[in-house]
Structure formats: structure tokens, C-alpha cells
CSV table of C-alpha atoms in Angstrom, one decimal:
chain,number,residue,atom,x,y,z
A,248,MET,CA,3.0,35.5,6.7
A,249,ASN,CA,5.0,36.8,9.6
A,250,ARG,CA,5.2,33.6,11.6
A,251,ARG,CA,6.5,30.2,10.5
A,252,PRO,CA,3.7,28.3,8.7
A,253,ARG,CA,2.1,25.3,10.4
A,254,ILE,CA,2.1,22.3,8.2
A,255,ALA,CA,0.4,19.0,9.1
A,256,ILE,CA,1.8,15.7,7.9
A,257,LEU,CA,-0.6,12.9,7.2
A,258,GLY,CA,-1.5,10.2,4.7
A,259,MET,CA,-1.9,6.5,3.8
A,260,SER,CA,0.1,4.7,1.2
A,261,ILE,CA,-0.5,1.3,-0.5
A,262,GLU,CA,-0.6,0.1,-4.1
A,263,SER,CA,-3.6,-2.2,-4.5
A,264,SER,CA,-4.1,-4.8,-7.2
A,265,ALA,CA,-7.8,-5.4,-8.1
A,266,TYR,CA,-6.8,-8.9,-9.0
A,267,ALA,CA,-5.1,-9.9,-5.7
A,268,ARG,CA,-7.2,-12.1,-3.3
A,269,HIS,CA,-5.2,-10.5,-0.4
A,270,ARG,CA,-7.0,-7.9,1.7
A,271,ALA,CA,-4.9,-5.4,3.5
A,272,ASP,CA,-5.5,-5.4,7.2
A,273,LEU,CA,-4.1,-3.2,10.0
A,274,ARG,CA,-1.3,-5.7,10.4
A,275,ASP,CA,-0.1,-4.9,7.0
A,276,PHE,CA,0.4,-1.2,7.8
A,277,THR,CA,3.3,0.5,9.6
A,278,VAL,CA,1.7,3.4,11.4
A,279,ARG,CA,3.9,6.4,12.3
A,280,THR,CA,3.0,9.3,14.5
A,281,GLY,CA,4.8,12.1,16.4
A,282,GLN,CA,8.6,12.2,16.3
A,283,THR,CA,8.7,8.7,14.6
A,284,LEU,CA,6.9,10.3,11.7
A,285,ILE,CA,9.1,13.3,11.5
A,286,GLU,CA,12.2,11.0,11.4
A,287,GLN,CA,10.8,9.3,8.3
A,288,TYR,CA,11.7,12.4,6.2
A,289,PRO,CA,15.4,13.2,5.7
A,290,PHE,CA,14.6,16.8,4.8
A,291,LEU,CA,13.3,17.3,8.3
A,292,ALA,CA,16.6,16.3,10.0
A,293,ALA,CA,17.3,18.4,13.0
A,294,GLY,CA,18.7,21.8,12.1
A,295,SER,CA,17.9,21.4,8.4
A,296,GLU,CA,16.7,24.4,6.3
A,297,LEU,CA,13.2,22.9,5.8
A,298,ALA,CA,12.9,21.7,9.4
A,299,GLN,CA,13.3,25.3,10.5
A,300,ALA,CA,11.2,26.9,7.8
A,301,ALA,CA,7.9,25.6,9.2
A,302,GLU,CA,6.3,24.2,12.2
A,303,TRP,CA,5.8,20.6,11.2
A,304,LEU,CA,2.8,18.8,12.8
A,305,PRO,CA,3.2,15.0,12.6
A,306,ILE,CA,-0.4,13.6,12.6
A,307,LEU,CA,-0.2,10.1,11.2
A,308,HIS,CA,1.1,8.2,8.2
A,309,ALA,CA,0.2,4.6,7.5
A,310,ARG,CA,2.3,2.6,4.9
A,311,SER,CA,1.9,-1.0,3.6
A,312,ILE,CA,3.8,-2.9,1.0
A,313,PRO,CA,1.7,-3.3,-2.1
A,314,GLY,CA,-1.1,-5.9,-1.9
A,315,GLY,CA,-4.8,-6.3,-2.4
A,316,GLN,CA,-7.6,-3.9,-1.6
A,317,VAL,CA,-7.7,-2.4,1.9
A,318,ARG,CA,-10.5,-3.6,4.1
A,319,GLY,CA,-13.2,-0.9,4.4
A,320,GLU,CA,-13.1,-0.9,8.2
A,321,VAL,CA,-9.3,-0.5,8.2
A,322,TYR,CA,-9.4,2.5,5.9
A,323,ALA,CA,-12.2,4.0,7.9
A,324,GLU,CA,-10.3,3.7,11.2
A,325,LEU,CA,-7.0,5.1,9.8
A,326,LYS,CA,-8.9,8.0,8.1
A,327,GLN,CA,-10.8,8.8,11.3
A,328,ARG,CA,-7.5,8.9,13.2
A,329,MET,CA,-5.9,11.2,10.7
A,330,LEU,CA,-8.9,13.6,10.7
A,331,ALA,CA,-9.1,13.6,14.5
A,332,GLY,CA,-5.4,14.5,14.7
A,333,LEU,CA,-5.8,17.2,12.1
A,334,ALA,CA,-8.8,18.7,13.8
A,335,GLU,CA,-6.8,19.0,17.0
A,336,ALA,CA,-4.0,20.7,15.2
A,337,MET,CA,-6.4,23.2,13.7
A,338,ALA,CA,-7.1,24.6,17.1
A,339,ASP,CA,-3.9,26.7,16.6
A,340,GLY,CA,-4.3,27.0,12.8
A,341,VAL,CA,-3.1,24.9,9.9
A,342,ASP,CA,-1.6,26.6,6.9
A,343,GLY,CA,-0.6,23.7,4.8
A,344,ILE,CA,-1.0,19.9,4.5
A,345,PHE,CA,1.8,17.5,3.4
A,346,LEU,CA,-0.4,14.7,2.2
A,347,HIS,CA,1.7,11.6,1.8
A,348,VAL,CA,-0.2,9.1,-0.4
A,349,HIS,CA,0.7,6.6,-3.1
A,350,GLY,CA,-2.0,7.2,-5.7
A,351,ALA,CA,-3.0,3.6,-6.3
A,352,MET,CA,-4.8,2.7,-3.1
A,353,SER,CA,-8.0,0.8,-3.5
A,354,VAL,CA,-10.5,0.2,-0.7
A,355,VAL,CA,-13.2,-2.6,-0.7
A,356,GLY,CA,-16.5,-1.1,-1.9
A,357,MET,CA,-15.0,2.3,-2.9
A,358,ASP,CA,-13.8,4.0,-6.0
A,359,ASP,CA,-11.0,6.6,-5.9
A,360,ALA,CA,-9.9,6.1,-2.3
A,361,GLU,CA,-7.3,8.9,-2.5
A,362,GLY,CA,-9.9,11.2,-3.8
A,363,ASP,CA,-12.1,10.3,-0.9
A,364,LEU,CA,-9.3,11.0,1.5
A,365,VAL,CA,-8.4,14.4,-0.1
A,366,GLN,CA,-12.1,15.4,0.0
A,367,ALA,CA,-12.4,14.5,3.7
A,368,VAL,CA,-9.2,16.6,4.5
A,369,ARG,CA,-10.5,19.5,2.4
A,370,ASP,CA,-13.9,19.4,4.0
A,371,LEU,CA,-12.3,19.6,7.4
A,372,VAL,CA,-9.6,22.3,6.8
A,373,GLY,CA,-11.6,24.4,4.3
A,374,PRO,CA,-10.5,26.1,1.1
A,375,GLU,CA,-7.6,28.1,2.5
A,376,PRO,CA,-4.8,25.7,3.5
A,377,LEU,CA,-2.5,24.6,0.6
A,378,ILE,CA,-2.1,20.9,0.1
A,379,THR,CA,0.9,19.2,-1.4
A,380,ALA,CA,1.0,15.5,-2.3
A,381,PRO,CA,4.2,13.6,-3.1
A,382,MET,CA,3.3,10.4,-4.8
A,383,ASP,CA,4.4,7.4,-6.7
A,384,LEU,CA,4.5,7.8,-10.5
A,385,HIS,CA,2.3,4.6,-10.6
A,386,GLY,CA,-0.6,6.5,-9.2
A,387,ASN,CA,-4.0,6.9,-10.9
A,388,LEU,CA,-5.3,10.5,-10.5
A,389,SER,CA,-9.0,11.4,-10.7
A,390,GLU,CA,-10.2,14.9,-11.3
A,391,ARG,CA,-11.7,15.0,-7.8
A,392,PHE,CA,-8.2,14.3,-6.4
A,393,VAL,CA,-6.5,16.9,-8.6
A,394,ALA,CA,-9.2,19.5,-7.7
A,395,GLY,CA,-8.4,19.0,-4.0
A,396,VAL,CA,-4.6,19.1,-4.1
A,397,ASP,CA,-2.8,22.3,-4.9
A,398,LEU,CA,0.7,20.9,-5.5
A,399,PRO,CA,0.8,17.2,-6.4
A,400,THR,CA,4.1,15.8,-7.7
A,401,CYS,CA,5.5,12.4,-8.2
A,402,TYR,CA,8.7,10.3,-8.5
A,403,ARG,CA,10.7,10.6,-11.7
A,404,LEU,CA,12.5,7.3,-11.5
A,405,ALA,CA,11.3,3.8,-11.7
A,406,PRO,CA,12.7,2.0,-9.7
A,407,HIS,CA,12.1,4.8,-7.3
A,408,GLU,CA,15.5,5.9,-6.3
A,409,ASP,CA,14.4,9.5,-5.9
A,410,VAL,CA,11.9,9.1,-3.1
A,411,PRO,CA,13.6,11.4,-0.6
A,412,GLN,CA,14.1,14.0,-3.3
A,413,THR,CA,10.4,13.9,-4.2
A,414,TRP,CA,9.4,14.4,-0.6
A,415,GLU,CA,11.8,17.3,-0.3
A,416,ARG,CA,10.6,18.9,-3.5
A,417,ALA,CA,7.0,18.7,-2.3
A,418,ALA,CA,7.8,20.3,1.0
A,419,ARG,CA,9.9,23.0,-0.6
A,420,THR,CA,7.3,24.1,-3.1
A,421,LEU,CA,4.6,24.1,-0.5
A,422,ILE,CA,6.7,26.5,1.7
A,423,GLU,CA,7.5,28.7,-1.2
A,424,TRP,CA,3.8,29.1,-2.2
A,425,LEU,CA,2.8,29.7,1.4
A,426,ALA,CA,5.3,32.5,1.6
A,427,ARG,CA,3.9,34.0,-1.6
A,428,GLY,CA,0.4,34.0,-0.1
A,429,GLU,CA,-1.0,32.9,-3.4
A,430,ARG,CA,-2.6,29.8,-4.8
A,431,PRO,CA,-1.1,27.8,-7.7
A,432,ARG,CA,-3.0,26.7,-10.8
A,433,ARG,CA,-2.9,23.2,-12.3
A,434,ALA,CA,-3.1,22.0,-15.8
A,435,TRP,CA,-4.4,18.4,-15.9
A,436,VAL,CA,-4.4,16.1,-18.9
A,437,ARG,CA,-5.9,12.6,-18.9
A,438,VAL,CA,-3.9,10.4,-21.3
A,439,PRO,CA,-5.7,7.1,-22.3
A,440,ILE,CA,-2.7,4.8,-21.8
A,441,LEU,CA,-2.5,2.0,-19.3
A,442,LEU,CA,0.8,0.0,-19.2
A,443,PRO,CA,2.6,-2.1,-16.6
A,444,GLY,CA,5.5,-0.7,-14.7
A,445,GLU,CA,7.9,-3.2,-16.3
A,446,LYS,CA,7.2,-1.5,-19.6
A,447,THR,CA,7.6,2.0,-18.4
A,448,SER,CA,10.8,1.9,-16.4
A,449,THR,CA,13.0,5.0,-16.6
A,450,ARG,CA,16.1,2.8,-17.0
A,451,VAL,CA,15.1,2.6,-20.7
A,452,GLU,CA,13.5,4.7,-23.4
A,453,PRO,CA,11.1,6.2,-23.9
A,454,ALA,CA,10.3,6.8,-20.2
A,455,ARG,CA,13.9,7.8,-19.5
A,456,SER,CA,13.7,10.8,-21.9
A,457,LEU,CA,10.1,11.7,-21.0
A,458,TYR,CA,10.8,12.0,-17.3
A,459,GLY,CA,14.3,13.4,-18.0
A,460,SER,CA,12.6,16.4,-19.8
A,461,LEU,CA,10.6,17.5,-16.7
A,462,ALA,CA,13.4,19.5,-15.2
A,463,GLU,CA,13.6,21.8,-18.3
A,464,VAL,CA,9.8,22.3,-18.2
A,465,GLU,CA,10.0,23.4,-14.6
A,466,SER,CA,12.6,26.0,-15.5
A,467,ARG,CA,10.1,27.8,-17.7
A,468,PRO,CA,8.6,31.1,-16.5
A,469,GLY,CA,5.2,30.6,-14.8
A,470,VAL,CA,5.8,26.8,-14.0
A,471,THR,CA,6.4,25.3,-10.6
A,472,ASP,CA,6.2,21.6,-11.1
A,473,ALA,CA,5.7,19.1,-14.0
A,474,SER,CA,4.9,15.5,-13.4
A,475,ILE,CA,3.9,12.4,-15.3
A,476,TRP,CA,1.8,9.7,-13.6
A,477,ILE,CA,2.3,6.7,-15.9
A,478,GLY,CA,-0.5,5.0,-13.9
A,479,TYR,CA,-1.1,1.7,-12.1
A,480,ALA,CA,-2.2,-1.0,-14.5
A,481,TRP,CA,-3.5,-3.6,-12.1
A,482,ALA,CA,-6.3,-1.6,-10.7
A,483,ASP,CA,-9.7,-1.5,-12.4
A,484,GLU,CA,-11.4,1.9,-11.8
A,485,PRO,CA,-12.4,4.7,-14.1
A,486,ARG,CA,-9.3,6.8,-12.8
A,487,CYS,CA,-6.9,4.2,-14.2
A,488,HIS,CA,-4.9,6.0,-16.9
A,489,ALA,CA,-1.8,8.0,-17.4
A,490,THR,CA,-1.9,11.6,-16.2
A,491,VAL,CA,0.2,14.7,-16.9
A,492,LEU,CA,-0.1,17.6,-14.5
A,493,VAL,CA,1.8,20.9,-14.5
A,494,SER,CA,1.4,23.5,-11.7
A,495,GLY,CA,2.4,27.2,-11.6
A,496,ASP,CA,1.0,30.7,-11.8
A,497,ASP,CA,0.6,31.2,-15.5
A,498,PRO,CA,-2.4,29.3,-16.9
A,499,ARG,CA,-1.2,29.6,-20.5
A,500,ALA,CA,2.3,28.4,-19.7
A,501,ILE,CA,1.2,25.4,-17.7
A,502,ALA,CA,-1.4,24.4,-20.2
A,503,ALA,CA,1.1,24.5,-23.1
A,504,ALA,CA,3.6,22.5,-21.0
A,505,ALA,CA,1.1,19.9,-20.0
A,506,GLU,CA,-0.3,19.4,-23.5
A,507,GLY,CA,3.2,19.2,-24.9
A,508,ILE,CA,4.2,16.5,-22.4
A,509,ALA,CA,1.0,14.6,-23.0
A,510,ALA,CA,1.5,14.7,-26.8
A,511,ARG,CA,5.1,13.3,-26.4
A,512,LEU,CA,3.8,10.6,-24.1
A,513,TRP,CA,1.0,9.6,-26.5
A,514,ASP,CA,3.3,9.6,-29.6
A,515,ALA,CA,5.8,7.3,-27.7
A,516,ARG,CA,3.1,4.8,-26.6
A,517,GLU,CA,4.2,2.1,-29.0
A,518,GLU,CA,7.9,2.4,-28.1
A,519,PHE,CA,7.3,1.2,-24.5
A,520,GLY,CA,8.8,-2.3,-24.0
A,521,PHE,CA,9.9,-4.6,-21.2
A,522,VAL,CA,12.8,-3.2,-19.2
A,523,GLY,CA,14.5,-6.6,-19.1
A,524,PRO,CA,14.7,-9.7,-21.4
A,525,PRO,CA,11.3,-11.3,-21.2
A,526,GLY,CA,10.5,-15.0,-21.5
A,527,SER,CA,8.5,-17.9,-20.0
A,528,LEU,CA,9.6,-19.5,-16.8
A,529,ASP,CA,11.0,-22.5,-18.7
A,530,GLU,CA,13.0,-20.2,-20.9
A,531,ALA,CA,14.3,-18.2,-17.9
A,532,VAL,CA,15.5,-21.4,-16.2
A,533,ALA,CA,17.1,-22.6,-19.5
A,534,SER,CA,18.9,-19.3,-19.9
A,535,ALA,CA,20.2,-19.4,-16.3
A,536,ILE,CA,21.5,-23.0,-16.7
A,537,ALA,CA,23.1,-22.1,-20.0
A,538,HIS,CA,24.7,-19.0,-18.4
A,539,ARG,CA,26.2,-21.2,-15.7
A,540,ALA,CA,27.4,-23.8,-18.2
A,541,ALA,CA,29.1,-21.0,-20.2
A,542,GLY,CA,31.0,-19.9,-17.0
A,543,GLY,CA,28.9,-16.8,-16.5
A,544,GLY,CA,29.1,-15.0,-13.2
A,545,ARG,CA,26.8,-15.4,-10.2
A,546,PRO,CA,23.9,-14.8,-9.7
A,547,TYR,CA,21.4,-15.1,-12.6
A,548,LEU,CA,18.1,-13.4,-11.7
A,549,ILE,CA,14.7,-14.6,-12.6
A,550,SER,CA,11.7,-12.3,-11.9
A,551,ASP,CA,8.5,-14.3,-11.0
A,552,SER,CA,6.6,-11.2,-12.2
A,553,GLY,CA,3.0,-12.4,-12.0
A,554,ASP,CA,2.9,-12.5,-8.2
A,555,ASN,CA,5.3,-9.6,-7.4
A,556,PRO,CA,4.3,-8.3,-3.9
A,557,GLY,CA,6.0,-5.1,-4.8
A,558,ALA,CA,3.4,-4.4,-7.4
A,559,GLY,CA,0.4,-5.8,-5.5
A,560,GLY,CA,0.8,-9.5,-5.9
A,561,THR,CA,-0.8,-11.8,-3.3
A,562,GLY,CA,2.6,-13.4,-2.5
A,563,ASP,CA,1.3,-17.0,-2.1
A,564,VAL,CA,0.8,-18.0,-5.8
A,565,THR,CA,2.6,-21.4,-6.2
A,566,TRP,CA,2.6,-21.5,-10.0
A,567,SER,CA,6.4,-21.0,-10.4
A,568,LEU,CA,7.4,-22.9,-7.3
A,569,SER,CA,5.5,-26.0,-8.3
A,570,ARG,CA,7.3,-26.0,-11.6
A,571,LEU,CA,10.7,-25.4,-10.2
A,572,LEU,CA,10.2,-28.4,-7.8
A,573,ASP,CA,9.5,-30.6,-10.8
A,574,LEU,CA,12.7,-29.7,-12.7
A,575,GLY,CA,15.4,-32.4,-12.3
A,576,GLU,CA,18.0,-29.9,-13.3
A,577,LEU,CA,17.3,-27.9,-10.1
A,578,THR,CA,16.7,-30.8,-7.7
A,579,GLY,CA,19.1,-33.5,-8.9
A,580,PRO,CA,22.9,-34.0,-8.6
A,581,ASP,CA,25.1,-31.0,-9.5
A,582,ALA,CA,22.0,-28.8,-9.5
A,583,PRO,CA,22.8,-25.0,-9.5
A,584,LEU,CA,22.3,-23.3,-6.1
A,585,THR,CA,19.0,-21.6,-6.5
A,586,TYR,CA,17.2,-19.4,-4.1
A,587,VAL,CA,13.4,-19.3,-4.4
A,588,ALA,CA,11.7,-16.4,-2.6
A,589,SER,CA,9.1,-16.7,-1.4
A,590,ILE,CA,5.8,-18.3,-0.4
A,591,PHE,CA,3.8,-17.3,2.7
A,592,ASP,CA,1.8,-19.7,4.7
A,593,GLY,CA,1.2,-19.4,8.5
A,594,SER,CA,0.1,-23.0,8.9
A,595,ALA,CA,3.2,-24.3,7.1
A,596,ILE,CA,5.4,-22.1,9.4
A,597,GLU,CA,3.7,-23.5,12.5
A,598,GLU,CA,4.6,-27.0,11.3
A,599,LEU,CA,8.2,-26.1,10.4
A,600,PHE,CA,8.8,-24.3,13.7
A,601,GLU,CA,8.0,-27.5,15.6
A,602,ARG,CA,11.1,-29.0,13.9
A,603,VAL,CA,14.8,-28.2,14.1
A,604,PRO,CA,17.3,-27.4,11.4
A,605,GLY,CA,18.7,-30.6,9.9
A,606,ASP,CA,15.4,-32.4,10.0
A,607,LEU,CA,13.8,-33.9,6.9
A,608,VAL,CA,10.5,-32.2,6.5
A,609,GLU,CA,7.5,-32.4,4.2
A,610,VAL,CA,5.0,-29.5,4.3
A,611,THR,CA,2.1,-28.2,2.2
A,612,ALA,CA,2.4,-24.4,1.5
A,613,GLY,CA,0.9,-21.6,-0.5
A,614,ALA,CA,-2.3,-20.9,-2.3
A,615,ARG,CA,-4.2,-20.4,0.9
A,616,VAL,CA,-5.2,-16.9,-0.2
A,617,ASP,CA,-4.9,-17.2,-4.0
A,618,SER,CA,-5.4,-20.6,-5.6
A,619,ARG,CA,-6.8,-19.4,-9.0
A,620,VAL,CA,-3.8,-20.4,-11.1
A,621,SER,CA,-2.3,-23.2,-8.9
A,622,GLY,CA,-3.1,-25.0,-5.7
A,623,PRO,CA,-1.0,-25.6,-2.6
A,624,VAL,CA,2.4,-27.2,-3.2
A,625,ARG,CA,4.0,-30.1,-1.3
A,626,ILE,CA,7.6,-29.2,-0.3
A,627,SER,CA,9.9,-32.0,0.9
A,628,GLY,CA,13.5,-31.5,1.8
A,629,THR,CA,15.9,-30.6,4.6
A,630,LEU,CA,15.0,-27.8,7.0
A,631,LEU,CA,18.1,-25.6,6.8
A,632,SER,CA,17.3,-22.7,9.0
A,633,LEU,CA,14.6,-20.9,11.1
A,634,HIS,CA,14.4,-17.1,11.7
A,635,ARG,CA,12.1,-14.9,13.8
A,636,ASP,CA,10.9,-11.4,14.1
A,637,ASP,CA,11.3,-10.2,10.5
A,638,PRO,CA,9.2,-6.9,10.6
A,639,ASP,CA,7.3,-7.9,7.4
A,640,ALA,CA,7.5,-11.7,7.2
A,641,GLY,CA,7.3,-12.6,10.9
A,642,ARG,CA,8.9,-16.1,11.1
A,643,ILE,CA,10.9,-17.5,8.1
A,644,ALA,CA,12.0,-21.1,7.3
A,645,VAL,CA,14.4,-22.2,4.6
A,646,ILE,CA,14.1,-25.6,3.1
A,647,GLY,CA,16.7,-27.3,0.9
A,648,ARG,CA,15.9,-29.7,-1.9
A,649,GLY,CA,18.7,-30.5,-4.3
A,650,GLY,CA,20.0,-27.1,-5.4
A,651,LEU,CA,16.8,-25.3,-4.3
A,652,ARG,CA,16.7,-23.1,-1.2
A,653,ILE,CA,13.0,-22.5,-0.8
A,654,VAL,CA,11.9,-19.5,1.5
A,655,VAL,CA,8.7,-19.9,3.4
A,656,THR,CA,7.4,-17.0,5.4
A,657,GLU,CA,4.6,-16.5,8.0
A,658,PHE,CA,3.3,-13.3,6.4
A,659,ARG,CA,3.8,-11.5,3.0
A,660,LYS,CA,7.2,-10.2,2.2
A,661,ALA,CA,8.9,-8.9,-0.9
A,662,PHE,CA,12.5,-10.2,-1.2
A,663,HIS,CA,13.6,-7.3,-3.3
A,664,ALA,CA,17.1,-6.5,-1.8
A,665,THR,CA,20.3,-8.4,-1.3
A,666,SER,CA,19.9,-7.7,2.4
A,667,ASP,CA,16.6,-9.6,2.5
A,668,PHE,CA,18.4,-12.8,1.5
A,669,ALA,CA,21.5,-12.1,3.6
A,670,ALA,CA,19.4,-11.7,6.7
A,671,ILE,CA,18.4,-15.3,6.5
A,672,GLY,CA,21.8,-16.7,5.7
A,673,LEU,CA,21.5,-16.8,1.9
A,674,ASP,CA,24.4,-14.9,0.4
A,675,PRO,CA,23.3,-13.6,-3.0
A,676,ALA,CA,26.8,-13.7,-4.3
A,677,GLU,CA,27.0,-17.5,-3.8
A,678,ALA,CA,23.8,-18.3,-5.7
A,679,ASP,CA,23.9,-19.5,-9.2
A,680,ILE,CA,20.2,-18.5,-9.7
A,681,ILE,CA,17.8,-16.3,-7.7
A,682,VAL,CA,14.1,-16.6,-8.4
A,683,THR,CA,12.1,-14.0,-6.6
A,684,LYS,CA,8.7,-12.5,-6.9
A,685,ILE,CA,9.6,-9.2,-8.5
A,686,GLY,CA,9.2,-7.3,-11.7
A,687,TYR,CA,12.0,-4.9,-12.7
A,688,LEU,CA,15.0,-5.5,-10.5
A,689,GLU,CA,15.3,-3.1,-7.5
A,690,PRO,CA,18.7,-1.4,-7.2
A,691,THR,CA,20.8,-3.9,-5.1
A,692,LEU,CA,19.6,-6.9,-7.0
A,693,TYR,CA,20.1,-5.1,-10.3
A,694,ALA,CA,23.7,-4.2,-9.3
A,695,ILE,CA,24.7,-7.9,-8.7
A,696,ALA,CA,22.8,-9.6,-11.5
A,697,GLN,CA,25.1,-11.2,-14.0
A,698,GLY,CA,22.1,-12.2,-16.2
A,699,TRP,CA,18.4,-11.7,-16.0
A,700,THR,CA,15.1,-12.9,-17.4
A,701,LEU,CA,11.8,-11.2,-16.7
A,702,ALA,CA,9.6,-14.3,-16.5
A,703,LEU,CA,6.1,-13.7,-17.7
A,704,THR,CA,4.3,-15.8,-15.1
A,705,PRO,CA,0.6,-15.7,-14.3
A,706,GLY,CA,-0.8,-14.0,-11.1
A,707,PRO,CA,-2.5,-10.9,-9.8
A,708,VAL,CA,0.0,-8.6,-11.5
A,709,ASP,CA,0.2,-10.4,-14.7
A,710,GLN,CA,2.1,-8.5,-17.4
A,711,ASP,CA,-0.5,-9.6,-19.9
A,712,LEU,CA,-3.2,-7.1,-18.9
A,713,GLU,CA,-5.7,-8.4,-21.4
A,714,ARG,CA,-5.5,-11.8,-19.6
A,715,LEU,CA,-6.8,-10.1,-16.4
A,716,GLY,CA,-10.0,-8.7,-17.8
A,717,HIS,CA,-10.3,-5.0,-17.0
A,718,HIS,CA,-13.9,-4.0,-17.3
A,719,ARG,CA,-14.3,-0.7,-15.4
A,720,ILE,CA,-11.6,1.4,-17.1
A,721,ARG,CA,-12.7,4.1,-19.4
A,722,ARG,CA,-12.5,3.0,-23.0
A,723,PRO,CA,-11.0,3.4,-25.5
A,724,MET,CA,-7.6,2.8,-23.8
A,725,TYR,CA,-4.2,1.9,-25.3
A,726,PRO,CA,-3.1,-0.9,-25.6
A,727,PHE,CA,-6.6,-2.5,-25.3
A,728,ASP,CA,-8.1,-0.5,-28.2
A,729,ARG,CA,-7.1,1.0,-31.6
A,730,PHE,CA,-7.4,4.7,-32.1
A,731,ALA,CA,-8.6,6.0,-35.4
A,732,LYS,CA,-7.2,9.4,-34.5
A,733,ARG,CA,-5.3,11.1,-31.7
A,734,PRO,CA,-7.4,11.5,-28.6
A,735,SER,CA,-8.1,14.9,-27.2
A,736,LEU,CA,-5.1,15.9,-25.0
A,737,GLU,CA,-6.4,19.4,-24.1
A,738,ALA,CA,-5.5,20.5,-20.5
A,739,THR,CA,-8.1,21.2,-17.9
A,740,ILE,CA,-7.1,24.2,-15.8
A,741,LEU,CA,-7.9,24.0,-12.1
């Protein structure tokens, strides 16, 4: 290729729980086009090697925090906009596609949403352009998706501290293959394992070593990329399973590598355990209070894991909040300072914004979207602060009751960073306890935690998968079923 390759950037990213009552609407998505989209990727900084190696065509990328299924009309609109922009770019030729997807998007009334998007892109551009797809390791890959994407890859850390590196790796390998003028092969292995992310974090074994081994695999002759998609456990589609995929130019080498990784993953299946100390909510609170009594440092973190918006939780399940409000240890004299984040309820916010900080308030909140495990909760206390214009949450109110500082938001928001609390005047370093809708702790909360319990609470992303009732996944599947012998882990070459 004598000219710089033309590479289109497009995609749609969300992680969708089949068990969340929330439905993702346009408001849930941040849509980037043009220069704003280019600026999303550090590897495309002005003057950088990769920025100059190709002509980058920013079409459209839509991203939402995890949630429920995407409304069909929303997906259709964003897909049409992507395809229209891509068709326009093709007037001057397109050599490659940087397809930015998550891997666990679900759309109402549709199976395999990413597979549908890839097929639509491939139908438009034809068989020649190469497609790369940087993804979340919690994606679920179908054979249709793998058949349409030449160079898929995914994160190697959970929490995902290697996102920019994954984007850059995807871009670099795409440019290298375009320069070669050849087409890579893929070795794909379906592994019948479905586990929650809190049991597959790379902070602990065996995921740490499994993902840590991928760099060595990539260094082998004939191999370009090696990836493990551990899967997304809170969807319920036939594509829900772990996947190993190795790409390169030597079919024998990539097949052997993929089958070797898949075998190690399968053999380690019973070694996966929770990344943090698990317990009930009551046990978590008792541990936090004991930690404080023993002079332990601040703060003690409690994960309200069953309704974690970062994994697809609805965000308005009141099960934990209702119990915290009933605990005299948290609402009475000398109660520990406890932040509780969060519950979203637009009607409650309307009421609270008619008052001023310092007022005594009583408001009903939560369970407007998801009331399956608990109903709306009555919150009474002192209105401590009001906040506007949060890009995710909209308006925010903080109510104090005893030691509790209860965060109520207008829209869904994940309080997963220390900055989320600091922005509304809640200094994490001053809290004795922080209860937040999260699973494994994201980096800044992990860094400050002086103690931690992963509370196994009910909700749309319940850690007890059997309690949710999957019925559309392919069986047998670990840990739902027992296996009399090792399943076939033979690679399919594409």
C-alpha cells in the first residue's frame, strides 16, 4: 500500500444485564463524532506515531455505563448513523475498521447484538477491509462475530486498568496487517464456563497467571494476538461463555496456542473465587463496626454487589438501603460516618430540590424501575446538600440521618471513584464506612480501603447466578452442571 491506509472508527459499547429492569435509552449514551471521537484515544494524540500512520476517519462511537438491554429503536438509530457515516467515508475508500464495542451488549428482541452490528458493517464494506475490535474481557463472543472480525482483542486486567493499551494494541496490529497486505487467521475455542467478574479478577489467581501468560504466547512465531474473554455472566444468550481466540498467520501455531490456553482455563475452573472477602450485608456492617472499634483506619468499604451499575445493575434497588436505615448502630448516637451511594429517583429529586440544605425532609425513593426484591424506601433526615449538572447523575441530593449520608440521584450513576464522592462534598478519607453499589473495587477506592467486604446482596447482577435463573445459555455449563469428562476444546480455524 503506497498511501496511508484509511481507517474508520465506529462502534457502540454497553454491558447489558438480562436481569435489570432498566432499558438503555439515548440519554444513557455519550455519542462522540469527529474530533471529539479522535480525542477519546490517547494513541491518536497529535503528532503521535499511530496518528500519522493512517488517515483516521471518526464516524461515531456511542458509550453507556452498564445497564439493562438497549431499546430496539435506540440501537437501530445509532446503527443507522454509523452505517451512513461509513458509507460516506467509503466514497474515497476504506481499508480498515476500528470497531469499538464492549462484547456484552444486549438489545431488546435480539440475540447477539454485536454480531448483528459486525455483520451490518461487513455487508456494507465487503470482504476486503480488515476489522479490528478492542473489547472488554467480559464480552461474550459468537461465531458470527468472530467470523466477521479479523483482529479481535480484549483487556487483560480486571479492573480494566489497561484500556488505553488495549486500544493502542488493536490499532497497531491493524496497521501492521494492512501494511502486509495479507489477512490474519483466527483460532477460536468456546469454553463452557460462565462466572461473575468478582470471581475472575486479575488481582488474584488463577486469572492473574492466565492473563499474564498471554504476552509469552504472542511472542511465538506465527502468532499476532492471544486473548481470553472470560465472559459476561448476567446475560442470558447462547453466546454466553468464555472464549479463547488467537490470531496470526500460522494456522497450526494459533490452534495449538488457543487450545493450550483453553485447557489451562478449563483446568483452573474450580480455583476461581471471590476477589475480596465475601459476606452478607449484616456481616459486612458488623465487620466494619468491629474494624472501627479496633482502631482500624478509614474508610471500610462495603460492596453492594447485587445492584452494581458498573456490571449492569439497575441502580435503584433498595434492598441494602432499607436495611441500613433500620440499623440503630448506623442511625443512633455515636454512629460511624457512613456514605451510602446511591439510589436514583427523579420524583424524589424533584421534591428535594424544592427544599434547601438544612431542612428536615422525608421522601420516598427507589424501586421505581426495579421493585422485585424490595419496594420504595422512606428516607427521613436532614437535607445536607444539593448538586446540579453531573454528566451521569444529573441532580444529586445528600440526606443525613444519624451517621448515614444517603446519596439520591436523578439518573443512574456508579459511584466507583473517590472523585465521585469528593465532587458532592463527601471526603472518602473522612468516612468510617462507604457502602456503594459496586463489585470488585475500582482503583481509587481499592487504594484507600482499610478494610473491605464484598456483600453478596440480591439484585440484577447477583453473584449467585443460579438464583437468577439462566435458561437460554448452552448446557452443560460450569458451574451450573457437572462434567463427566473434559469438554471438547478443539479450535475452530477462521
